[in-house]
Each structure stands twice: as structure tokens, then as C-alpha cells.
CSV table of C-alpha atoms and ligand atoms in Angstrom, one decimal:
chain,number,residue,atom,x,y,z
F,273,UNK,CA,14.9,5.2,-13.8
F,274,UNK,CA,15.8,2.8,-16.2
F,275,UNK,CA,13.6,-0.7,-16.4
F,276,UNK,CA,15.9,-2.5,-18.4
F,277,UNK,CA,16.4,-6.3,-17.9
F,278,UNK,CA,19.3,-7.8,-16.8
F,279,UNK,CA,21.7,-10.1,-19.1
F,280,UNK,CA,20.3,-13.4,-18.0
F,281,UNK,CA,17.0,-14.6,-15.8
F,282,UNK,CA,18.9,-14.3,-12.4
F,283,UNK,CA,15.8,-15.9,-10.7
F,284,UNK,CA,15.7,-19.4,-12.8
F,285,UNK,CA,15.5,-21.8,-10.5
F,286,UNK,CA,14.7,-19.6,-7.2
F,287,UNK,CA,11.9,-21.3,-5.2
F,288,UNK,CA,8.8,-19.1,-4.3
F,289,UNK,CA,6.0,-20.2,-2.2
F,290,UNK,CA,2.9,-18.4,-2.4
F,291,UNK,CA,-0.1,-18.6,0.4
F,292,UNK,CA,-3.2,-17.5,1.1
F,293,UNK,CA,-4.6,-17.8,-3.1
F,294,UNK,CA,-2.2,-14.7,-4.3
F,295,UNK,CA,-3.5,-14.0,-7.6
F,296,UNK,CA,-2.5,-16.1,-10.7
F,297,UNK,CA,-1.4,-12.5,-12.3
F,298,UNK,CA,1.6,-13.6,-9.8
F,299,UNK,CA,2.6,-17.2,-10.4
F,300,UNK,CA,2.6,-15.8,-14.2
F,301,UNK,CA,5.2,-13.3,-13.4
F,302,UNK,CA,7.1,-15.2,-11.1
F,303,UNK,CA,7.2,-18.8,-13.5
F,304,UNK,CA,8.0,-16.5,-16.8
F,305,UNK,CA,11.4,-15.2,-14.6
F,306,UNK,CA,11.9,-18.8,-14.3
F,307,UNK,CA,11.4,-19.1,-10.8
F,308,UNK,CA,9.8,-22.3,-9.2
F,309,UNK,CA,6.6,-21.6,-7.8
F,310,UNK,CA,4.5,-23.8,-5.0
F,311,UNK,CA,1.2,-21.8,-4.3
F,312,UNK,CA,-1.5,-23.0,-0.9
F,313,UNK,CA,-5.0,-21.3,-0.8
F,314,UNK,CA,-4.5,-20.9,3.1
F,315,UNK,CA,-2.4,-18.9,5.6
F,316,UNK,CA,0.3,-21.2,7.3
F,317,UNK,CA,1.5,-21.0,11.6
F,318,UNK,CA,4.5,-20.2,12.6
F,319,UNK,CA,5.7,-24.0,12.5
F,320,UNK,CA,4.2,-24.8,9.3
F,321,UNK,CA,5.7,-22.0,7.7
F,322,UNK,CA,9.4,-22.2,8.8
F,323,UNK,CA,8.6,-26.1,7.7
F,324,UNK,CA,7.6,-25.3,4.5
F,325,UNK,CA,10.1,-22.2,3.7
F,326,UNK,CA,13.0,-25.0,3.5
F,327,UNK,CA,14.7,-24.4,0.6
F,328,UNK,CA,12.6,-21.1,-0.4
F,329,UNK,CA,14.0,-17.9,-1.6
F,330,UNK,CA,11.1,-16.1,-1.9
F,331,UNK,CA,7.8,-15.6,0.0
F,332,UNK,CA,4.7,-14.3,-0.5
F,333,UNK,CA,1.7,-13.9,1.4
F,334,UNK,CA,-1.6,-11.2,1.9
F,335,UNK,CA,-2.5,-10.6,5.6
F,336,UNK,CA,-3.2,-13.3,7.4
F,337,UNK,CA,0.3,-15.0,7.2
F,338,UNK,CA,2.1,-14.0,10.6
F,339,UNK,CA,6.0,-13.9,9.3
F,340,UNK,CA,7.3,-13.4,12.8
F,341,UNK,CA,11.2,-12.5,14.0
F,342,UNK,CA,11.5,-16.6,14.7
F,343,UNK,CA,10.0,-17.3,11.4
F,344,UNK,CA,12.7,-15.0,9.6
F,345,UNK,CA,15.8,-16.0,12.0
F,346,UNK,CA,15.0,-19.9,11.0
F,347,UNK,CA,14.9,-19.3,7.4
F,348,UNK,CA,18.0,-18.2,5.9
F,349,UNK,CA,17.6,-19.0,2.7
F,350,UNK,CA,15.0,-16.9,2.5
F,351,UNK,CA,15.9,-13.4,0.5
F,352,UNK,CA,12.9,-11.4,0.8
F,353,UNK,CA,9.4,-11.3,1.9
F,354,UNK,CA,6.4,-9.8,-1.3
F,355,UNK,CA,3.0,-8.9,1.1
F,356,UNK,CA,0.2,-8.7,-1.6
F,357,UNK,CA,-1.8,-6.5,0.0
F,358,UNK,CA,-1.3,-3.0,1.3
F,359,UNK,CA,-0.4,-3.5,5.1
F,360,UNK,CA,2.6,-5.3,6.2
F,361,UNK,CA,2.0,-5.3,9.8
F,362,UNK,CA,2.2,-8.8,9.4
F,363,UNK,CA,5.9,-9.1,8.8
F,364,UNK,CA,8.6,-8.3,11.8
F,365,UNK,CA,9.7,-5.7,9.4
F,366,UNK,CA,12.6,-4.4,12.1
F,367,UNK,CA,14.0,-8.4,12.1
F,368,UNK,CA,13.6,-8.4,8.2
F,369,UNK,CA,15.7,-5.5,7.6
F,370,UNK,CA,18.3,-5.9,10.0
F,371,UNK,CA,18.3,-9.4,8.2
F,372,UNK,CA,19.2,-7.4,4.9
F,373,UNK,CA,15.5,-9.0,3.6
F,374,UNK,CA,13.4,-6.2,2.1
F,375,UNK,CA,9.9,-6.4,2.1
F,376,UNK,CA,7.3,-5.3,-1.2
F,377,UNK,CA,3.4,-4.7,-0.9
F,378,UNK,CA,1.3,-3.1,-3.6
F,379,UNK,CA,0.1,0.3,-2.3
F,380,UNK,CA,-0.9,1.5,-4.9
F,381,UNK,CA,-2.5,-1.5,-6.8
F,382,UNK,CA,-6.2,-0.6,-5.9
F,383,UNK,CA,-5.9,3.2,-6.2
F,384,UNK,CA,-8.6,3.6,-8.7
F,385,UNK,CA,-10.7,1.0,-6.9
F,386,UNK,CA,-11.3,3.3,-4.2
F,387,UNK,CA,-11.8,6.8,-5.7
F,388,UNK,CA,-14.2,4.9,-8.4
F,389,UNK,CA,-16.1,3.5,-5.0
F,390,UNK,CA,-16.2,6.9,-3.8
F,391,UNK,CA,-18.1,8.6,-6.8
F,392,UNK,CA,-20.9,6.0,-6.8
F,393,UNK,CA,-21.5,7.2,-3.1
F,394,UNK,CA,-21.3,10.9,-3.7
F,395,UNK,CA,-24.1,10.1,-7.0
F,396,UNK,CA,-26.2,7.6,-4.1
F,397,UNK,CA,-25.6,9.9,-0.8
F,398,UNK,CA,-27.3,12.9,-3.0
F,399,UNK,CA,-30.2,11.0,-4.0
F,400,UNK,CA,-30.9,9.4,-0.8
F,401,UNK,CA,-30.5,5.4,-3.2
F,402,UNK,CA,-29.6,3.7,0.0
F,403,UNK,CA,-32.4,4.2,1.8
F,404,UNK,CA,-34.5,3.8,-1.1
F,405,UNK,CA,-32.9,0.8,-2.1
F,406,UNK,CA,-33.9,-0.5,1.5
F,407,UNK,CA,-37.3,0.8,1.3
F,408,UNK,CA,-38.2,-0.9,-2.3
F,409,UNK,CA,-36.2,-4.4,-1.2
F,410,UNK,CA,-38.7,-4.5,1.4
F,411,UNK,CA,-41.8,-3.4,0.1
F,412,UNK,CA,-42.6,0.0,0.7
F,413,UNK,CA,-43.2,2.2,-2.2
F,414,UNK,CA,-41.7,5.9,-1.2
F,415,UNK,CA,-41.1,8.3,-4.1
F,416,UNK,CA,-39.2,11.2,-2.4
F,417,UNK,CA,-37.4,14.2,-3.8
F,418,UNK,CA,-36.8,16.1,-0.8
F,419,UNK,CA,-33.3,17.1,-0.2
F,420,UNK,CA,-32.4,14.6,-3.4
F,421,UNK,CA,-30.1,17.2,-5.8
F,422,UNK,CA,-27.6,16.7,-8.1
F,423,UNK,CA,-23.8,16.6,-7.9
F,424,UNK,CA,-23.3,19.2,-10.8
F,425,UNK,CA,-22.1,22.2,-8.9
F,426,UNK,CA,-21.3,20.7,-5.8
F,427,UNK,CA,-18.4,21.4,-3.7
F,428,UNK,CA,-16.3,18.5,-3.1
F,429,UNK,CA,-14.0,18.5,-0.5
F,430,UNK,CA,-10.9,16.5,-0.2
F,431,UNK,CA,-9.0,15.7,3.5
F,432,UNK,CA,-5.5,14.2,2.0
F,433,UNK,CA,-4.5,14.6,-1.6
F,434,UNK,CA,-2.5,11.4,-2.4
F,435,UNK,CA,-3.4,8.8,-5.0
F,436,UNK,CA,-6.6,8.1,-3.9
F,437,UNK,CA,-7.8,11.4,-3.0
F,438,UNK,CA,-6.2,12.7,-6.4
F,439,UNK,CA,-7.7,10.5,-8.1
F,440,UNK,CA,-11.5,11.2,-6.7
F,441,UNK,CA,-11.0,14.4,-7.6
F,442,UNK,CA,-10.2,14.2,-11.3
F,443,UNK,CA,-14.0,11.8,-11.1
F,444,UNK,CA,-15.6,14.7,-9.5
F,445,UNK,CA,-14.6,17.1,-11.9
F,446,UNK,CA,-15.7,15.0,-14.7
F,447,UNK,CA,-18.9,15.2,-13.0
F,448,UNK,CA,-18.7,19.3,-13.1
F,449,UNK,CA,-18.5,19.2,-9.5
F,450,UNK,CA,-16.0,22.6,-7.8
F,451,UNK,CA,-12.8,20.5,-6.3
F,452,UNK,CA,-11.1,21.5,-3.2
F,453,UNK,CA,-8.6,19.4,-1.0
F,454,UNK,CA,-6.6,19.7,1.8
F,455,UNK,CA,-3.2,17.9,2.4
F,456,UNK,CA,-0.8,19.2,5.4
F,457,UNK,CA,1.7,18.3,2.4
F,458,UNK,CA,2.1,20.4,-0.4
F,459,UNK,CA,0.5,18.9,-3.4
F,460,UNK,CA,0.3,19.5,-6.7
F,461,UNK,CA,-3.6,20.5,-7.4
F,462,UNK,CA,-4.6,17.8,-10.7
F,463,UNK,CA,-7.5,19.7,-13.3
F,464,UNK,CA,-9.1,22.8,-11.1
F,465,UNK,CA,-8.7,21.7,-7.6
F,466,UNK,CA,-8.4,24.3,-5.5
F,467,UNK,CA,-6.0,23.9,-2.6
F,468,UNK,CA,-6.6,24.9,1.2
F,469,UNK,CA,-4.8,26.1,3.6
F,470,UNK,CA,-7.0,24.3,6.8
F,471,UNK,CA,-9.3,21.3,7.2
F,472,UNK,CA,-11.7,24.1,8.6
F,473,UNK,CA,-11.5,26.1,6.0
F,474,UNK,CA,-12.3,23.3,3.7
F,475,UNK,CA,-15.3,21.8,5.6
F,476,UNK,CA,-17.0,25.3,5.7
F,477,UNK,CA,-17.4,24.9,1.8
F,478,UNK,CA,-17.9,21.6,1.0
F,479,UNK,CA,-21.2,19.8,0.7
F,480,UNK,CA,-19.4,16.5,0.2
F,481,UNK,CA,-16.2,15.9,2.5
F,482,UNK,CA,-14.2,12.9,1.4
F,483,UNK,CA,-11.4,11.7,3.8
F,484,UNK,CA,-8.2,10.2,2.5
F,485,UNK,CA,-6.0,10.4,4.9
F,486,UNK,CA,-3.4,7.3,6.7
F,487,UNK,CA,-4.1,6.7,10.1
F,488,UNK,CA,-1.4,8.7,12.2
F,489,UNK,CA,-1.6,10.2,15.6
F,490,UNK,CA,-2.7,13.7,14.0
F,491,UNK,CA,-5.9,11.9,12.1
F,492,UNK,CA,-6.9,10.2,14.8
F,493,UNK,CA,-10.4,11.5,15.7
F,494,UNK,CA,-9.7,13.7,12.8
F,495,UNK,CA,-13.4,14.4,12.2
F,496,UNK,CA,-14.8,15.0,15.4
F,497,UNK,CA,-18.1,17.1,17.0
F,498,UNK,CA,-16.0,20.2,16.9
F,499,UNK,CA,-15.3,19.6,13.1
F,500,UNK,CA,-18.5,18.1,12.2
F,501,UNK,CA,-20.1,21.5,13.9
F,502,UNK,CA,-17.7,23.2,11.3
F,503,UNK,CA,-19.4,21.5,8.1
F,504,UNK,CA,-22.2,23.1,6.2
F,505,UNK,CA,-25.5,21.9,7.8
F,506,UNK,CA,-26.9,19.3,5.3
F,507,UNK,CA,-23.1,18.2,4.1
F,508,UNK,CA,-22.5,15.0,3.3
F,509,UNK,CA,-19.1,12.8,5.0
F,510,UNK,CA,-17.8,10.0,3.1
F,511,UNK,CA,-14.6,7.9,4.8
F,512,UNK,CA,-12.7,4.7,2.9
F,513,UNK,CA,-9.7,5.5,4.5
F,514,UNK,CA,-9.1,4.1,7.9
F,515,UNK,CA,-11.4,3.8,10.8
F,516,UNK,CA,-9.7,5.6,13.4
F,517,UNK,CA,-10.3,8.7,11.5
F,518,UNK,CA,-13.8,9.4,12.2
F,519,UNK,CA,-15.9,9.7,15.8
F,520,UNK,CA,-18.6,7.7,14.6
F,521,UNK,CA,-20.3,8.9,17.9
F,522,UNK,CA,-20.1,12.4,16.7
F,523,UNK,CA,-21.6,11.6,13.2
F,524,UNK,CA,-24.3,9.2,14.3
F,525,UNK,CA,-25.3,12.3,16.5
F,526,UNK,CA,-25.3,14.7,13.9
F,527,UNK,CA,-26.9,12.6,11.0
F,528,UNK,CA,-29.7,11.6,13.7
F,529,UNK,CA,-30.6,15.3,14.5
F,530,UNK,CA,-30.4,16.8,10.4
F,531,UNK,CA,-27.0,18.7,11.1
F,532,UNK,CA,-25.4,16.1,8.0
F,533,UNK,CA,-27.5,14.8,5.4
F,534,UNK,CA,-25.5,11.2,5.2
F,535,UNK,CA,-22.6,9.5,5.1
F,536,UNK,CA,-20.8,6.4,3.5
F,537,UNK,CA,-18.3,4.9,5.4
F,538,UNK,CA,-16.5,1.6,4.5
F,539,UNK,CA,-13.9,1.8,7.6
F,540,UNK,CA,-14.2,1.3,11.1
F,541,UNK,CA,-12.6,1.4,14.0
F,542,UNK,CA,-13.1,-2.5,14.9
F,543,UNK,CA,-13.7,-4.8,11.8
F,544,UNK,CA,-14.2,-8.5,12.1
F,545,UNK,CA,-11.9,-10.9,11.0
F,546,UNK,CA,-14.3,-13.1,8.7
F,547,UNK,CA,-17.2,-12.6,6.8
F,548,UNK,CA,-20.1,-13.7,8.4
F,549,UNK,CA,-19.5,-12.4,12.2
F,550,UNK,CA,-21.9,-10.2,13.3
F,551,UNK,CA,-21.2,-6.2,13.1
F,552,UNK,CA,-22.6,-3.4,15.1
F,553,UNK,CA,-22.4,0.0,14.8
F,554,UNK,CA,-23.9,3.2,16.1
F,555,UNK,CA,-24.6,4.3,12.2
F,556,UNK,CA,-26.7,1.4,11.7
F,557,UNK,CA,-30.5,2.8,11.3
F,558,UNK,CA,-29.4,6.0,10.8
F,559,UNK,CA,-31.1,8.3,8.1
F,560,UNK,CA,-29.2,8.0,4.4
F,561,UNK,CA,-26.4,6.4,5.6
F,562,UNK,CA,-24.2,4.0,3.5
F,563,UNK,CA,-22.0,1.0,5.2
F,564,UNK,CA,-20.2,-1.4,3.1
F,565,UNK,CA,-17.7,-3.8,4.7
F,566,UNK,CA,-14.3,-2.1,4.2
F,567,UNK,CA,-14.4,-3.0,0.2
F,568,UNK,CA,-13.3,-0.2,-1.2
F,569,UNK,CA,-10.0,-1.3,-2.9
F,570,UNK,CA,-11.7,-5.2,-3.6
F,571,UNK,CA,-12.1,-5.6,-7.2
F,572,UNK,CA,-11.2,-7.5,-9.6
F,573,UNK,CA,-8.4,-5.7,-11.2
F,574,UNK,CA,-7.1,-4.3,-7.6
F,575,UNK,CA,-6.3,-8.2,-6.9
F,576,UNK,CA,-4.9,-9.0,-10.8
F,577,UNK,CA,-3.1,-5.5,-10.0
F,578,UNK,CA,-1.7,-6.4,-6.7
F,579,UNK,CA,-0.7,-10.1,-7.9
F,580,UNK,CA,1.8,-8.0,-10.7
F,581,UNK,CA,2.6,-4.8,-8.7
F,582,UNK,CA,4.4,-7.5,-6.3
F,583,UNK,CA,5.4,-9.8,-8.4
F,584,UNK,CA,7.5,-7.0,-10.6
F,585,UNK,CA,9.0,-5.9,-7.2
F,586,UNK,CA,10.0,-9.4,-6.2
F,587,UNK,CA,11.3,-10.2,-9.9
F,588,UNK,CA,13.2,-6.9,-9.6
F,589,UNK,CA,14.5,-7.5,-6.8
F,590,UNK,CA,15.8,-10.8,-7.7
F,591,UNK,CA,17.3,-10.0,-10.6
F,592,UNK,CA,19.2,-7.3,-10.2
F,593,UNK,CA,19.0,-5.8,-6.9
F,594,UNK,CA,16.5,-3.3,-7.2
F,595,UNK,CA,14.7,-2.5,-3.9
F,596,UNK,CA,12.1,0.6,-5.0
F,597,UNK,CA,8.9,0.1,-2.8
F,598,UNK,CA,10.5,-1.9,-0.2
F,599,UNK,CA,9.3,-0.6,2.9
F,600,UNK,CA,11.9,-1.5,5.1
F,601,UNK,CA,15.0,-1.3,3.1
F,602,UNK,CA,16.8,1.6,1.7
F,603,UNK,CA,15.3,2.1,-2.3
F,604,UNK,CA,17.8,1.5,-4.3
F,605,UNK,CA,17.8,1.0,-8.6
F,606,UNK,CA,20.8,0.8,-10.9
F,607,UNK,CA,20.6,0.1,-14.5
F,608,UNK,CA,22.4,-3.0,-15.5
F,609,UNK,CA,25.6,-2.1,-17.3
F,610,UNK,CA,26.3,-4.5,-20.2
F,611,UNK,CA,29.1,-7.3,-19.7
F,612,UNK,CA,29.3,-6.9,-16.1
F,613,UNK,CA,29.0,-9.2,-13.1
F,614,UNK,CA,26.7,-7.7,-10.3
F,615,UNK,CA,27.5,-7.8,-7.0
F,616,UNK,CA,24.8,-6.7,-3.8
F,617,UNK,CA,25.6,-6.3,-0.2
F,618,UNK,CA,23.8,-5.0,2.3
F,619,UNK,CA,25.8,-4.4,5.7
F,620,UNK,CA,25.7,-2.5,8.8
F,621,UNK,CA,25.8,1.0,8.4
F,622,UNK,CA,29.1,2.1,10.3
F,623,UNK,CA,32.2,4.2,9.1
F,624,UNK,CA,34.2,2.5,6.6
F,625,UNK,CA,32.5,0.0,5.0
F,626,UNK,CA,32.9,1.9,1.4
F,627,UNK,CA,36.4,1.9,1.8
F,628,UNK,CA,36.9,-1.7,2.6
F,629,UNK,CA,34.3,-2.6,0.1
F,630,UNK,CA,36.7,-0.7,-2.9
F,631,UNK,CA,39.9,-1.8,-1.2
F,632,UNK,CA,38.6,-5.4,-1.6
F,633,UNK,CA,37.5,-4.8,-5.7
F,634,UNK,CA,41.1,-2.6,-5.8
F,635,UNK,CA,43.0,-5.4,-4.5
F,636,UNK,CA,41.7,-8.1,-6.6
F,637,UNK,CA,42.4,-6.3,-9.6
F,638,UNK,CA,38.3,-5.5,-9.8
F,639,UNK,CA,37.4,-2.8,-12.2
F,640,UNK,CA,33.9,-1.3,-10.6
F,641,UNK,CA,32.1,-0.3,-13.2
F,642,UNK,CA,29.0,1.3,-11.9
F,643,UNK,CA,28.2,1.6,-8.1
F,644,UNK,CA,25.8,2.8,-5.8
F,645,UNK,CA,24.7,3.2,-2.1
F,646,UNK,CA,22.0,4.0,-0.1
F,647,UNK,CA,21.8,4.1,3.7
F,648,UNK,CA,19.5,4.1,6.5
F,649,UNK,CA,20.5,5.1,10.2
F,650,UNK,CA,21.8,1.2,10.7
F,651,UNK,CA,22.0,-0.9,7.1
F,652,UNK,CA,23.8,0.1,3.9
F,653,UNK,CA,22.5,-1.3,0.9
F,654,UNK,CA,25.5,-1.9,-2.0
F,655,UNK,CA,24.9,-2.0,-5.9
F,656,UNK,CA,27.7,-2.7,-7.4
F,657,UNK,CA,28.9,-3.8,-10.9
F,658,UNK,CA,32.7,-5.7,-11.9
F,659,UNK,CA,34.5,-7.4,-14.3
F,660,UNK,CA,33.2,-10.7,-15.0
F,661,UNK,CA,35.8,-12.7,-14.0
F,662,UNK,CA,36.7,-11.4,-10.3
F,663,UNK,CA,32.8,-11.1,-9.4
F,664,UNK,CA,32.8,-14.4,-7.0
F,665,UNK,CA,36.1,-13.5,-5.7
F,666,UNK,CA,35.4,-10.0,-4.8
F,667,UNK,CA,31.5,-11.2,-3.4
F,668,UNK,CA,33.3,-13.9,-1.1
F,669,UNK,CA,36.0,-10.8,0.5
F,670,UNK,CA,33.3,-8.9,1.2
F,671,UNK,CA,30.9,-11.4,2.7
F,672,UNK,CA,33.8,-12.2,4.8
F,673,UNK,CA,34.1,-8.5,6.3
F,674,UNK,CA,32.7,-8.3,9.9
F,675,UNK,CA,29.5,-5.6,9.0
F,676,UNK,CA,28.6,-7.7,6.2
F,677,UNK,CA,24.7,-8.9,6.1
F,678,UNK,CA,24.2,-10.5,3.3
F,679,UNK,CA,25.7,-10.5,-0.7
F,680,UNK,CA,24.9,-12.1,-2.9
F,681,UNK,CA,26.1,-12.1,-6.8
F,682,UNK,CA,22.9,-11.8,-8.8
F,683,UNK,CA,24.2,-11.9,-12.4
W,968,NAI,P1,-1.6,8.3,0.3
W,968,NAI,O1,-0.1,7.9,1.2
W,968,NAI,O2,-0.9,8.3,-1.6
W,968,NAI,O3,-2.4,9.5,0.8
W,968,NAI,C1,-2.4,10.2,1.8
W,968,NAI,C2,-2.4,11.6,2.1
W,968,NAI,O4,-2.9,12.3,3.2
W,968,NAI,C3,-0.7,12.0,1.4
W,968,NAI,O5,-1.0,12.9,0.3
W,968,NAI,C4,-0.9,12.5,3.0
W,968,NAI,O6,0.0,13.7,2.8
W,968,NAI,C5,-1.9,13.4,3.8
W,968,NAI,N1,-2.1,13.4,4.8
W,968,NAI,C6,-1.6,12.9,5.9
W,968,NAI,N2,-1.9,12.8,7.1
W,968,NAI,C7,-2.7,14.1,7.1
W,968,NAI,C8,-3.5,14.7,7.9
W,968,NAI,N3,-3.3,15.0,9.4
W,968,NAI,N4,-4.0,16.2,7.3
W,968,NAI,C9,-4.2,15.9,6.0
W,968,NAI,N5,-3.5,15.3,4.9
W,968,NAI,C10,-2.9,14.4,5.5
W,968,NAI,O7,-2.5,7.3,0.5
W,968,NAI,P2,-3.6,6.6,-0.3
W,968,NAI,O8,-3.3,5.7,-1.4
W,968,NAI,O9,-4.1,7.8,-1.5
W,968,NAI,O10,-4.8,6.0,0.9
W,968,NAI,C11,-5.6,6.6,1.5
W,968,NAI,C12,-5.6,5.8,2.9
W,968,NAI,O11,-6.8,5.4,2.0
W,968,NAI,C13,-5.1,5.2,3.4
W,968,NAI,O12,-5.9,5.5,4.7
W,968,NAI,C14,-5.4,3.8,3.3
W,968,NAI,O13,-5.6,3.4,4.2
W,968,NAI,C15,-6.8,3.5,3.2
W,968,NAI,N6,-7.6,2.7,1.8
W,968,NAI,C16,-8.1,2.1,2.1
W,968,NAI,C17,-8.4,1.1,1.5
W,968,NAI,C18,-10.5,0.7,1.6
W,968,NAI,O14,-10.4,-0.3,0.8
W,968,NAI,N7,-11.4,1.4,1.8
W,968,NAI,C19,-8.0,0.6,0.4
W,968,NAI,C20,-6.7,1.3,0.2
W,968,NAI,C21,-6.3,2.8,0.9
């Protein structure tokens, strides 16, 4: 789709509140678009947030700020919310949807960071580096080569061949690994990756199995005792996806009785909320096991990318009405038409809305130069480019329809 700029920077003067130390890359982009940006290092509770959102059109948060239905209802001027992270559970998405406010996040900004960590861990597991490092730090010299292998020529099985899985595959092939993958969706295999039809087939042929699936009812405990029993003896398991995907008790047993040769686990069924909190896992002390505190995506580059990705989505929405990437809204984008004014309208998805809108434009003598509509079950989102002299009158009339949720002229 086109990424052309709007005729003017219609974000100018809009007020943005960024909480929780959102990366400076976001500030720069929003300031560049002409927004006024206020930033706080911390999250805010419900009442403080409502207070602080007076006069604010755009809110940027990370994972701690709870944008509840009450917050959204109490802040009618708020146009959109950007989650500068992957998850969006902290926002009442359905309320934001019903109020016509798209919510954006950054699903791909840390893809590469996770993939690189997996590659590092494959080599670490192959050479038992976690155990050796721990021993030498503890003052023990234990120079062993038993069961230590090169990764070249070994088979890597990737479960979930999405953004991260496919990146891992490309990097693993560069190290001379043979790559096989399994996904429930049909995916274009990158490089020489061989697609397998079932998880069982993948488990049976892989020296290393790495998991890159979402948390769903189907993936819950996908790697349980039965699945582990299908893995090759001495194979290694890596999980940097979600903690619900692996049965850790079964994994612990398989590692301690030598059935599996090692594991690298970055995500757990229950994870501490804060740094410094105690943490216990059945895997602690198991041989050749790398345990990390959910840091797969935690790099400086990922943080900067997240700042840029979400701020770009927010600016695109403010300036041209693009909802591409919104998690709770029909995704729509239309190139600006030269010399036009643009009207955006979110409405209840009931029969006859487009007819009413077009009648209004026609009655006011407005020529619709371009128009696009996207809908979901209950909401329609319309972008319309009109002759400049009538856009405000058209927007006012559309805004007065009983089906209207929100209407604005962006330029
Ligand atoms: P993605 O959506 O691009 O890929 C997921 C893939 O899994 C899709 O291709 C999907 O078709 C496939 N899939 C879904 N259900 C499946 C099933 N039952 N069996 C096989 N394949 C299945 O997601 P992305 O960005 O690659 O992320 C993957 C996982 O990594 C997610 O769970 C995400 O939460 C996690 N993640 C972890 C991070 C960390 O810090 N450790 C950072 C970023 C993401």
C-alpha cells in the first residue's frame, strides 16, 4: 500500500501522553509530526490516568498501565492508544473498539532479537556451555567433550514458522544446519527449509526443537510427556514462545533421566512481575539447562524499533486515518488524493450507513474523489476524500447520524 504523506501535517498541536519510559525514538517521530509530547517514566493508576488524560488525544503505554473501560469512557477526547510492547491485554480492547478508537502495538519489532538468542542457545546447548560456565565460575575445572557436538549438519525442527520461526531458520541454515518446520498454516519455506505435515514427524527427526507458536488452547502443553517421548534421545528443546506451551514437569523428568540432552527456556507458566522477586522452577539444577528471565526480545534495538513502529502507526492514524496494524479495529489505508479533504468515520455496522453517507455528500454537492470502507461484525470504518469546500459540512452531517461513533476531518 502507498505510504505517501498527507498534504499537511494534521497531527500538529495534538497532545500526546507517553508513560512508562517509552523509547525516545517514539518522542522524535511524534515531535517531528508536530505533536506536543508529555512523557512520564512511570505507569499511572486509574484515577491519576483519567486526570492526566484531560486534553490528551493520544496515549502511549507499555505493559503496566491499565487502560480500563472506565478510563476510556472518562476520556472522550482520546483518539487512539499505542501499546509500546507486544501484548495488548492491559487495554480494554472491546471498549476502545466500540468507542471508535484503534489500539496499536509492535508485534514484529523484536523478532530478530529472539531469533538471535535462539541461535546462541543452540550452540550453547550443543557444547553444554551453560554448565561449563557455571562450573568455572564456581572454581571447578571440568574439561569435557562427551556429548558435545557441532551444530553443522544437525537438524533443527521449528514449531511455528511465523516471523520468529522463519528468521531462526534462515540463521540456522547459515550455520550449516538442516531445517525442518511444522505450522498449522501454510507458509512459504525460506531457504532450504523442509515443511513437515505433523508435529510428530518433526519431533522424530530433529536434534534441536525450537518453539515459536502463540499461546492458544491448541498449543497449551503441546510439548508434554507424550511429545517428549517422540523426540530423539539426547535431543534438545528450546522455548522462547509462551510458558503454557511446555509441560515443565515432564521436561524436567526427561532431562534428569537423560532422555533429553538439554533445554533452553526463556518463558514460564508463571513469571515474576518485578525484577528481583524470587523465582522457582522444577528445571533449576537440571543438567545442560539454560534458564533466562523472558529476555528473548529484550535488546536496545528492539526497544528502539518498538518506539518507531508504534509511533509510526499512531502518526499514520492521526494524519491519514490508516488503521493498518490496529489490533481491535478494521484495518484500512487509502492514499491521499491530491487537493482533497479527508473525512474519517467510524460507525455502527448496520444496513444503510454507506447509503446515508453518500446521500449526505450528494445533497451537499460534494464530489467523493475516493472512498474506502472496512467493517467487522459491529463496526464500520470509512475513509473518504472530498472537495475541500464542503468537507466540514459533510463531516458534521455524518457525525449527526444515529449510527455515528466518531467522525473527524483530518486535513
Ligand atoms: P507469529 O504469529 O508470526 O508466528 C506464530 C506461528 O505459529 C504462526 O505461523 C502460526 O500459524 C503458528 N501456529 C499457531 N498455532 C500453531 C500450532 N498449534 N502448531 C503449529 N504452529 C502454530 O508469531 P511470532 O512473532 O513469530 O512469535 C512467536 C511466539 O514468540 C509468540 O508466542 C510470542 O508471544 C513469542 N515471543 C516471545 C518473546 C520473548 O521475549 N521470549 C518476544 C517476542 C515474541
